[in-house]
Coordinates of N, CA and C in Angstrom, one line a residue:
X21 N 56.8 37.5 126.9 CA 55.7 37.4 126.3 C 54.8 36.5 126.9
X22 N 53.7 36.0 125.6 CA 52.1 36.3 126.7 C 51.9 34.3 125.4
X23 N 51.0 33.6 127.5 CA 51.4 32.3 126.9 C 49.9 32.1 126.5
X24 N 49.6 31.0 126.2 CA 48.8 30.3 125.7 C 47.5 29.5 126.3
X25 N 46.2 30.2 126.5 CA 45.9 29.3 127.8 C 45.1 28.0 126.8
X26 N 45.6 26.5 127.4 CA 44.3 25.2 127.5 C 43.1 25.5 127.1
X27 N 42.3 24.7 125.8 CA 40.8 25.0 125.8 C 40.5 24.8 127.4
X28 N 41.1 23.3 127.1 CA 40.3 23.0 129.0 C 40.3 24.5 129.7
X29 N 41.6 24.7 130.6 CA 41.4 25.8 131.5 C 40.3 26.9 131.0
X30 N 40.3 27.1 129.6 CA 38.5 28.3 129.1 C 37.1 27.5 129.7
X31 N 37.9 26.2 129.6 CA 35.9 25.8 129.7 C 35.3 25.5 131.4
X32 N 37.2 25.3 131.8 CA 36.8 24.8 132.8 C 36.3 26.5 133.6
X33 N 37.3 27.6 133.4 CA 36.2 29.0 134.1 C 35.6 29.2 133.9
X34 N 34.7 29.0 133.0 CA 33.3 29.2 131.7 C 32.0 28.6 133.5
X35 N 32.5 26.7 133.1 CA 31.5 26.2 133.8 C 31.9 26.4 135.1
X36 N 32.2 27.2 135.8 CA 32.6 28.2 137.2 C 31.8 29.2 136.9
X37 N 32.2 30.3 135.7 CA 31.3 30.9 136.2 C 29.7 31.4 136.0
X38 N 29.6 29.5 135.4 CA 28.1 29.2 135.5 C 27.6 28.9 135.9
X39 N 28.0 28.4 137.1 CA 28.3 27.8 138.6 C 27.9 28.7 139.3
X40 N 28.8 29.9 139.2 CA 28.3 31.6 140.6 C 27.2 31.8 140.5
X41 N 26.7 31.9 138.9 CA 26.1 32.5 138.1 C 24.1 31.6 138.8
X42 N 24.4 30.7 138.8 CA 23.8 29.8 139.4 C 23.2 30.0 140.8
X43 N 24.8 29.7 141.9 CA 24.4 30.5 142.9 C 23.3 31.8 143.7
X44 N 24.5 32.4 142.5 CA 23.8 33.8 143.4 C 22.4 33.8 142.6
X45 N 21.7 33.5 141.5 CA 20.0 33.9 140.9 C 19.3 32.4 141.7
X46 N 19.5 31.6 143.1 CA 19.0 31.0 143.7 C 19.1 31.9 144.5
X47 N 20.1 32.4 145.5 CA 19.7 33.3 146.3 C 19.3 33.8 146.6
X48 N 19.1 34.3 145.5 CA 17.9 35.9 145.1 C 16.6 35.2 144.4
X49 N 16.1 34.5 144.8 CA 15.0 33.7 144.4 C 14.5 33.8 143.2
X50 N 15.3 34.5 142.2 CA 15.1 33.4 140.6 C 15.8 32.2 140.5
X51 N 14.7 32.3 139.4 CA 15.4 30.4 138.7 C 15.6 30.8 137.3
X52 N 16.7 30.5 136.3 CA 17.1 30.3 135.1 C 17.0 29.3 134.2
X53 N 16.0 29.6 133.2 CA 15.2 28.5 132.1 C 15.9 28.7 130.5
X54 N 15.9 27.7 130.5 CA 16.1 28.1 129.3 C 15.3 29.2 128.4
X55 N 15.5 29.5 127.4 CA 14.5 30.4 126.4 C 14.0 29.4 125.3
X56 N 12.7 30.1 125.5 CA 11.3 28.9 124.6 C 11.5 29.8 123.3
X57 N 12.6 30.9 123.2 CA 12.2 32.0 121.2 C 12.6 30.9 120.6
X58 N 11.5 31.2 119.8 CA 13.1 30.1 117.9 C 14.6 30.4 118.2
X59 N 15.1 30.2 117.5 CA 16.3 30.8 116.9 C 15.9 31.2 116.2
X60 N 17.3 33.4 115.9 CA 16.8 34.1 114.6 C 17.4 33.2 113.6
X61 N 17.1 33.2 112.0 CA 17.1 32.4 111.1 C 18.5 33.7 110.6
X62 N 19.6 32.9 110.1 CA 20.7 33.2 109.8 C 20.6 34.2 108.7
X63 N 20.1 33.8 107.8 CA 20.0 34.6 107.1 C 18.8 35.8 106.4
X64 N 19.3 37.0 106.3 CA 18.3 37.7 106.1 C 16.7 36.9 104.6
X65 N 15.2 37.1 105.2 CA 14.7 37.8 104.2 C 14.9 38.8 102.6
X66 N 14.8 38.0 101.6 CA 15.6 38.7 101.4 C 13.8 40.1 100.8
X67 N 13.6 41.2 100.1 CA 12.0 41.6 100.1 C 11.7 40.6 98.5
X68 N 12.3 40.8 97.5 CA 11.8 40.2 96.6 C 11.2 39.1 96.8
X69 N 12.2 38.2 97.6 CA 11.2 36.7 98.3 C 9.4 37.3 98.9
X70 N 9.0 37.5 99.6 CA 7.9 38.3 99.6 C 6.6 37.8 99.2
X71 N 5.9 37.0 99.2 CA 4.5 36.6 98.0 C 3.4 37.8 98.5
X72 N 3.4 39.3 97.7 CA 2.8 40.6 97.7 C 1.9 39.9 96.7
X73 N 0.1 40.3 97.5 CA -1.1 40.1 96.4 C -0.7 41.6 95.3
X74 N -1.2 41.4 93.6 CA -0.4 42.3 93.1 C -2.5 43.4 93.0
X75 N -1.8 45.2 92.9 CA -3.2 45.8 93.0 C -3.7 45.5 92.3
X76 N -4.9 45.7 93.2 CA -6.5 45.0 91.7 C -6.2 46.3 91.1
X77 N -6.7 47.3 89.1 CA -6.3 47.9 88.5 C -7.7 48.8 88.6
X78 N -7.4 50.0 88.8 CA -8.2 51.7 89.4 C -9.4 51.2 87.9
X79 N -11.0 51.3 88.5 CA -11.5 51.0 87.2 C -11.3 53.1 86.8
X80 N -11.5 52.8 85.6 CA -11.5 54.4 84.8 C -13.0 54.7 84.5
X81 N -12.7 55.5 84.8 CA -14.7 55.9 84.4 C -15.2 55.9 83.3
X82 N -16.0 55.3 82.3 CA -15.9 55.7 81.1 C -17.5 56.4 80.3
X83 N -17.6 57.2 80.3 CA -18.6 58.8 80.3 C -19.6 58.4 78.8
X84 N -19.1 57.8 77.9 CA -19.8 57.3 77.0 C -20.2 58.6 76.0
X85 N -20.1 57.8 74.4 CA -21.0 58.7 72.8 C -21.7 60.3 73.7
X86 N -23.0 58.9 73.9 CA -24.1 59.6 74.1 C -23.8 61.2 75.1
X87 N -24.2 60.6 76.6 CA -23.6 62.1 78.0 C -22.9 63.2 77.4
X88 N -22.2 62.4 75.5 CA -20.6 63.6 75.5 C -21.6 64.7 74.6
X89 N -22.0 64.3 73.7 CA -22.9 65.0 73.0 C -24.2 65.3 73.5
X90 N -24.6 65.3 74.4 CA -26.1 65.9 75.2 C -24.8 66.8 76.2
X91 N -23.9 67.1 76.6 CA -22.9 67.9 77.1 C -22.2 69.3 76.3
X92 N -22.7 68.6 75.0 CA -22.1 70.0 73.8 C -23.5 70.0 73.3
X93 N -24.0 70.3 73.5 CA -25.8 70.1 72.9 C -25.3 71.7 72.5
X94 N -25.7 71.9 71.7 CA -25.7 74.1 71.2 C -26.9 74.2 70.8
X95 N -27.0 75.4 70.8 CA -29.3 75.8 70.4 C -28.9 76.3 69.7
X96 N -30.0 75.3 69.1 CA -30.5 75.7 67.7 C -29.7 77.5 67.1
X97 N -29.3 77.1 66.1 CA -28.7 78.7 65.4 C -30.1 80.0 64.5
X98 N -30.1 80.5 64.6 CA -30.9 81.3 64.2 C -30.4 81.5 62.5
X99 N -29.4 80.9 62.6 CA -28.4 81.4 60.7 C -28.5 79.9 60.5
X100 N -28.9 79.0 60.1 CA -27.1 77.7 60.0 C -27.1 78.3 58.7
X101 N -26.1 77.5 58.4 CA -25.2 77.4 57.1 C -25.9 78.1 55.5
X102 N -26.4 77.5 55.1 CA -27.6 77.7 54.2 C -28.0 79.2 54.2
X103 N -28.4 79.5 55.1 CA -29.2 81.4 55.5 C -27.9 82.0 55.3
X104 N -26.1 81.8 56.5 CA -25.0 82.4 55.8 C -24.7 82.6 55.2
X105 N -25.2 81.7 54.1 CA -24.2 81.5 52.9 C -25.8 82.7 51.8
X106 N -26.7 82.7 52.2 CA -27.5 84.0 51.8 C -27.8 85.1 51.4
X107 N -26.9 85.4 52.8 CA -26.2 86.1 53.6 C -25.2 87.2 53.3
X108 N -23.9 86.5 53.5 CA -22.6 87.1 52.6 C -22.3 86.3 51.5
X109 N -21.3 87.0 51.4 CA -20.8 87.0 49.2 C -20.0 85.4 49.8
X110 N -19.0 85.2 50.8 CA -18.0 84.4 50.7 C -19.1 83.5 51.0
X111 N -17.9 82.1 49.6 CA -17.6 81.1 50.0 C -15.8 79.9 50.2
X112 N -16.2 79.2 49.5 CA -14.5 78.5 50.6 C -13.8 78.8 49.2
X113 N -12.8 78.7 49.7 CA -12.1 78.5 51.4 C -12.5 79.5 52.6
X114 N -13.8 80.1 52.2 CA -12.9 81.8 53.2 C -14.1 82.2 53.8
X115 N -15.5 81.1 53.5 CA -16.5 81.2 54.4 C -16.3 80.8 55.5
X116 N -16.1 81.9 57.3 CA -15.7 81.9 58.6 C -16.7 81.3 59.4
X117 N -17.1 81.7 59.3 CA -19.4 81.9 59.8 C -19.2 80.4 59.2
X118 N -19.6 79.3 60.6 CA -21.0 77.4 60.2 C -22.3 78.3 60.4
X119 N -22.7 78.7 61.1 CA -24.0 79.5 61.6 C -24.0 80.7 62.8
X120 N -24.7 81.3 63.0 CA -25.2 82.0 63.9 C -26.0 81.8 65.0
X121 N -25.6 82.1 66.4 CA -27.0 80.7 66.9 C -27.3 81.7 67.8
X122 N -26.8 83.7 67.8 CA -27.7 84.8 68.5 C -27.4 86.1 67.6
X123 N -29.0 86.9 67.4 CA -28.8 88.2 67.0 C -29.7 88.4 67.3
X124 N -29.3 90.2 66.9 CA -30.5 91.1 67.6 C -30.1 92.0 66.2
X125 N -30.9 92.2 65.4 CA -30.9 93.3 64.9 C -30.3 94.1 64.6
X126 N -29.6 94.7 64.3 CA -29.1 96.2 63.7 C -28.0 96.1 65.2
X127 N -27.9 95.3 66.3 CA -27.0 95.9 67.5 C -25.8 95.1 67.2
X128 N -26.0 93.3 67.8 CA -25.3 92.4 68.1 C -25.4 91.0 67.5
X129 N -24.4 90.0 67.7 CA -24.5 88.5 66.7 C -23.6 88.2 67.4
X130 N -24.0 86.9 67.6 CA -23.1 85.7 67.8 C -22.7 84.2 66.9
X131 N -21.4 84.3 66.2 CA -21.1 82.8 65.6 C -21.3 82.5 65.8
X132 N -20.7 80.9 65.2 CA -19.6 79.5 65.4 C -18.6 79.8 64.1
X133 N -17.7 78.9 63.8 CA -16.5 78.6 63.6 C -15.9 77.2 64.0
X134 N -16.8 77.0 63.4 CA -15.5 75.1 63.8 C -14.4 74.6 62.7
X135 N -13.6 74.8 64.0 CA -11.9 75.0 63.2 C -11.9 73.7 63.3
X136 N -11.3 72.7 62.1 CA -10.9 71.5 61.7 C -10.3 71.1 61.1
X137 N -9.2 69.9 61.2 CA -7.9 69.4 61.0 C -7.5 70.3 59.3
X138 N -9.0 69.8 58.4 CA -9.3 70.2 57.3 C -8.8 71.6 56.9
X139 N -8.8 72.0 57.4 CA -8.9 74.0 56.7 C -7.7 73.7 55.5
X140 N -7.7 75.2 55.0 CA -6.6 74.7 53.7 C -5.8 75.7 54.7
X141 N -5.9 76.7 55.1 CA -4.8 77.1 55.9 C -3.5 76.5 56.5
X142 N -4.0 75.3 57.1 CA -3.2 74.7 58.4 C -2.3 73.8 57.5
X143 N -2.2 74.0 55.3 CA -1.6 73.2 54.9 C -0.1 74.0 55.6
X144 N 0.2 75.4 55.7 CA 1.2 76.0 55.4 C 1.5 77.1 56.6
X145 N 0.3 76.2 57.8 CA 0.0 77.5 58.9 C -0.2 76.9 60.0
X146 N 0.7 75.9 60.4 CA 2.3 75.5 60.1 C 1.9 73.9 60.3
X147 N 2.3 73.1 58.8 CA 2.7 71.4 59.0 C 2.9 71.0 60.3
X148 N 3.7 71.1 61.0 CA 3.8 70.3 62.2 C 3.3 71.1 63.2
X149 N 2.8 72.4 63.1 CA 2.1 72.8 64.6 C 0.9 73.3 63.9
X150 N -0.3 73.3 63.2 CA -1.3 73.9 63.3 C -1.4 74.9 63.9
X151 N -1.8 76.1 63.4 CA -2.3 77.4 64.3 C -3.7 78.0 62.9
X152 N -4.9 78.3 63.5 CA -4.9 79.0 62.8 C -4.4 80.6 63.0
X153 N -4.8 81.5 61.7 CA -3.6 82.4 61.4 C -4.3 83.4 62.4
X154 N -4.2 84.9 63.1 CA -4.6 86.0 63.6 C -5.4 86.7 62.7
X155 N -4.9 86.9 61.5 CA -5.5 87.7 60.3 C -6.7 87.2 60.6
X156 N -6.7 85.8 60.1 CA -8.1 84.5 59.7 C -9.6 84.8 61.0
X157 N -8.7 84.6 61.6 CA -9.3 84.8 63.3 C -10.8 86.2 62.8
X158 N -9.9 87.1 63.1 CA -10.8 88.8 62.9 C -11.3 88.6 61.3
X159 N -11.3 88.0 60.3 CA -11.7 88.0 59.5 C -12.8 86.8 59.7
X160 N -13.3 86.3 60.1 CA -13.7 85.7 60.6 C -15.3 86.0 61.5
X161 N -14.9 87.1 62.1 CA -15.8 87.9 63.9 C -15.9 89.0 62.3
X162 N -14.9 89.2 60.9 CA -15.8 90.4 60.4 C -17.1 89.6 59.2
X163 N -16.6 88.9 59.3 CA -18.2 88.0 59.0 C -18.9 88.2 59.9
X164 N -18.7 87.7 61.2 CA -19.5 87.8 61.8 C -20.4 89.3 61.6
X165 N -19.3 90.0 62.0 CA -20.4 91.3 61.6 C -20.8 92.1 60.4
X166 N -21.0 91.1 59.5 CA -21.2 91.7 58.6 C -22.7 90.5 58.3
X167 N -22.6 89.8 58.8 CA -24.3 89.6 59.1 C -25.3 91.1 59.2
X168 N -24.4 91.1 61.2 CA -25.6 92.5 61.3 C -25.8 93.2 59.8
X169 N -24.3 94.1 59.6 CA -25.0 94.8 58.4 C -25.2 94.8 57.2
X170 N -25.9 93.7 56.6 CA -26.2 93.4 55.9 C -27.3 93.1 56.0
X171 N -27.7 93.5 57.0 CA -29.2 93.0 57.7 C -29.9 94.3 57.8
X172 N -31.1 94.8 57.1 CA -31.9 95.9 57.9 C -32.4 95.6 59.6
X173 N -32.0 96.6 60.8 CA -32.2 97.9 60.2 C -30.9 98.9 59.2
X174 N -29.7 98.3 59.6 CA -28.7 98.5 59.3 C -28.4 99.0 57.1
X175 N -29.0 97.7 57.4 CA -28.5 98.1 55.7 C -29.9 97.4 54.4
X176 N -30.0 97.6 53.6 CA -31.2 96.5 52.8 C -30.7 95.6 52.7
X177 N -29.2 95.2 52.7 CA -28.9 93.6 52.2 C -27.5 94.4 50.3
X178 N -28.1 95.2 49.7 CA -26.8 95.4 48.7 C -26.0 96.2 49.2
X179 N -25.4 96.7 48.1 CA -24.1 96.9 48.3 C -23.0 95.7 49.2
X180 N -21.8 96.5 49.0 CA -20.3 95.8 49.3 C -19.9 96.3 51.0
X181 N -18.9 94.9 51.4 CA -19.1 95.0 52.7 C -17.1 95.5 52.8
X182 N -16.6 96.3 53.3 CA -15.7 96.1 53.3 C -14.6 96.2 54.7
X183 N -13.1 95.6 55.0 CA -13.2 96.6 56.1 C -11.6 97.7 55.5
X184 N -12.1 98.5 56.5 CA -11.0 99.9 56.2 C -10.6 100.0 57.6
X185 N -10.1 99.3 58.8 CA -9.8 99.7 59.8 C -9.7 98.4 61.1
X186 N -9.0 97.9 61.3 CA -8.3 97.3 63.1 C -7.9 97.7 64.0
X187 N -8.4 97.7 65.4 CA -7.7 98.5 66.5 C -7.3 97.6 67.1
X188 N -7.0 98.0 68.4 CA -6.7 97.3 70.0 C -6.7 96.3 70.0
X189 N -6.6 95.8 69.3 CA -6.5 93.6 68.6 C -5.1 93.5 70.4
X190 N -5.3 92.3 70.5 CA -4.8 91.4 71.7 C -5.8 90.3 71.1
X191 N -4.5 89.2 70.8 CA -4.6 87.3 71.1 C -4.3 87.1 72.2
X192 N -4.6 86.9 72.8 CA -3.7 85.7 74.0 C -4.2 84.6 74.2
X193 N -4.8 83.2 73.0 CA -4.2 82.3 73.4 C -4.7 81.4 71.5
X194 N -3.4 80.8 71.2 CA -3.9 80.2 69.7 C -4.8 79.5 69.8
X195 N -5.7 79.3 68.3 CA -7.0 78.9 67.5 C -6.3 77.2 67.0
X196 N -6.6 76.5 67.2 CA -6.2 74.9 66.4 C -7.3 74.4 66.4
X197 N -7.2 72.8 65.3 CA -8.1 71.5 65.1 C -8.7 71.2 66.1
X198 N -9.6 71.3 66.5 CA -10.9 70.6 66.8 C -10.8 72.9 67.9
X199 N -10.9 73.2 68.1 CA -11.7 74.3 68.6 C -12.7 75.1 67.7
X200 N -13.4 75.6 68.5 CA -15.0 75.9 68.9 C -14.9 77.3 68.4
X201 N -14.2 78.7 67.6 CA -14.1 80.0 67.4 C -16.1 80.0 68.6
X202 N -16.0 80.7 68.8 CA -17.5 81.9 69.4 C -17.3 83.1 69.5
X203 N -17.7 84.1 68.2 CA -17.2 84.5 68.0 C -19.0 86.0 68.2
X204 N -17.8 87.1 69.4 CA -19.6 88.4 69.2 C -19.3 89.7 68.5
X205 N -19.8 90.2 68.5 CA -19.9 91.0 67.7 C -20.9 92.0 68.0
X206 N -20.6 93.3 68.5 CA -21.4 94.4 69.0 C -21.2 95.7 67.7
X207 N -22.6 96.4 66.6 CA -22.3 97.5 67.0 C -22.3 98.7 67.8
X208 N -20.7 99.2 67.3 CA -21.1 101.0 68.8 C -21.4 101.7 68.3
X209 N -20.9 102.1 66.6 CA -21.3 102.7 65.5 C -21.7 103.2 64.2
X210 N -22.9 103.9 63.5 CA -23.4 103.9 61.7 C -23.5 105.7 61.5
X211 N -23.4 105.3 60.2 CA -22.6 106.8 59.7 C -22.9 106.7 58.1
X212 N -24.3 106.5 58.5 CA -24.9 105.9 56.6 C -24.7 107.0 55.8
X213 N -24.9 108.7 55.6 CA -24.3 109.1 55.5 C -22.3 108.6 54.4
X214 N -22.1 107.7 55.8 CA -20.4 108.0 54.7 C -20.5 105.8 55.0
X215 N -21.9 105.3 55.3 CA -21.6 104.3 54.9 C -20.5 102.9 55.7
X216 N -20.3 104.7 57.0 CA -19.2 104.1 58.1 C -19.4 102.8 58.7
X217 N -19.7 101.9 59.5 CA -19.7 101.0 60.6 C -19.1 101.0 61.6
X218 N -18.7 100.7 62.8 CA -17.7 100.4 64.2 C -18.2 99.2 64.8
X219 N -17.5 98.8 64.6 CA -18.1 97.4 66.3 C -16.7 97.3 66.8
X220 N -17.1 96.5 68.0 CA -16.6 96.3 68.6 C -16.3 94.0 68.6
X221 N -15.3 94.0 68.9 CA -16.0 91.5 68.8 C -14.8 91.0 69.6
X222 N -15.1 90.1 70.0 CA -14.4 89.3 70.8 C -14.8 87.7 71.0
X223 N -13.6 86.9 71.0 CA -13.9 85.6 70.5 C -13.7 84.4 71.8
X224 N -14.2 83.3 72.1 CA -14.2 83.2 72.9 C -13.7 81.0 72.9
X225 N -12.7 80.3 73.1 CA -12.6 78.9 73.6 C -12.8 78.3 74.2
X226 N -14.1 77.5 74.2 CA -13.9 76.3 76.0 C -13.9 78.3 77.2
X227 N -15.0 79.2 77.0 CA -15.3 80.0 77.5 C -13.8 80.6 77.8
X228 N -13.1 80.7 77.6 CA -11.4 81.1 77.5 C -11.2 82.8 76.5
X229 N -11.0 83.5 76.7 CA -11.0 84.5 75.6 C -9.8 84.8 75.5
X230 N -10.2 84.3 73.5 CA -8.8 84.1 72.3 C -8.7 85.5 71.8
X231 N -9.1 86.0 70.9 CA -9.1 87.5 70.3 C -10.0 88.5 70.8
X232 N -9.6 90.1 70.6 CA -10.9 90.8 71.3 C -10.1 92.0 70.1
X233 N -11.1 92.3 69.5 CA -10.3 94.3 68.8 C -11.7 95.5 68.8
X234 N -11.2 96.6 67.7 CA -11.7 97.0 67.3 C -12.0 97.4 65.5
X235 N -12.8 96.8 65.3 CA -13.3 97.0 63.4 C -14.5 98.3 63.1
X236 N -14.0 98.1 62.0 CA -14.6 99.5 61.2 C -14.9 99.2 59.8
X237 N -15.5 99.7 59.1 CA -15.9 98.1 58.1 C -17.0 99.8 57.3
X238 N -16.4 99.6 55.5 CA -17.5 100.9 55.1 C -18.4 100.4 54.6
X239 N -18.8 100.8 53.7 CA -20.4 99.7 52.9 C -20.3 101.1 51.2
X240 N -20.9 100.2 50.5 CA -19.8 101.2 49.1 C -20.8 99.9 47.7
X241 N -21.2 101.3 47.9 CA -23.3 100.9 47.1 C -22.8 101.4 45.4
X242 N -23.0 100.3 43.9 CA -22.9 100.6 43.1 C -23.8 101.5 42.4
X243 N -23.3 102.9 42.0 CA -24.4 103.7 41.6 C -24.9 103.7 40.2
X244 N -26.6 102.8 40.3 CA -26.7 102.4 38.7 C -26.8 103.6 37.5

C-alpha cells in the first residue's frame, strides 16, 4: 500500500529545497530577489469590454445637379422636334425621333430617342421588366433614315417612305427606360428609277453598341 505523507513533511522538504537553492545561488554570485512584476489577473478581459472609438463615417462626394447637367449637355440640334415633325409623317405614339444632332444632306444623320418609362409599349413589354422592343429600335432607326431620304438631294419630300427589308441585324444589349438611344444612319445606295434606298444603321447607349443592321426602303409617289 502507499503511505500518505503528512503536510509537515512536505513543508519541511520544500524549506530544505529553498535553502539549498539559496546556497547554490550565493556561491555562484547570484542574488535571489522577489519579483516586482504585477500579478497576472485571473480573469481574461473580454474583447467586448475594451472601449473602442467608433469609426468616422466615410464622406461621400456629392456632385450636384449643376455639374451633372453640364456633364450631360448635348449639342444643339440640327432639327428639333418641331422640325422633325415637318419632315416625318409619324406622330405619337409612333414618332420615335426626338431630335437630330448631326446631318449631312443625302449621306448620313444622327438622331436621338430619349426612352422614358411613359412609353406606350412599356405597358406590355414587359410590365415587370420594361425593355424597348427590338423592332421599335429598328423603326426608330428607320425614321432617322427618313430624315435623309425625305429631303434633297434624295427626294423633294413628296411621296411615302416604306420599309422594304432589313438584314444582318444584331442586338447587343437591351434598351430600358432612362436610356438615350443615339442612332446613326448612312445612305449606301440610291436608285431613283426604282425608288430604292439602302442604308446602314447602328445605335448606341452610353457609348455601347446596342443594335446594327442593313436597311432597304422604297419610295412611293402617287401619280396624279
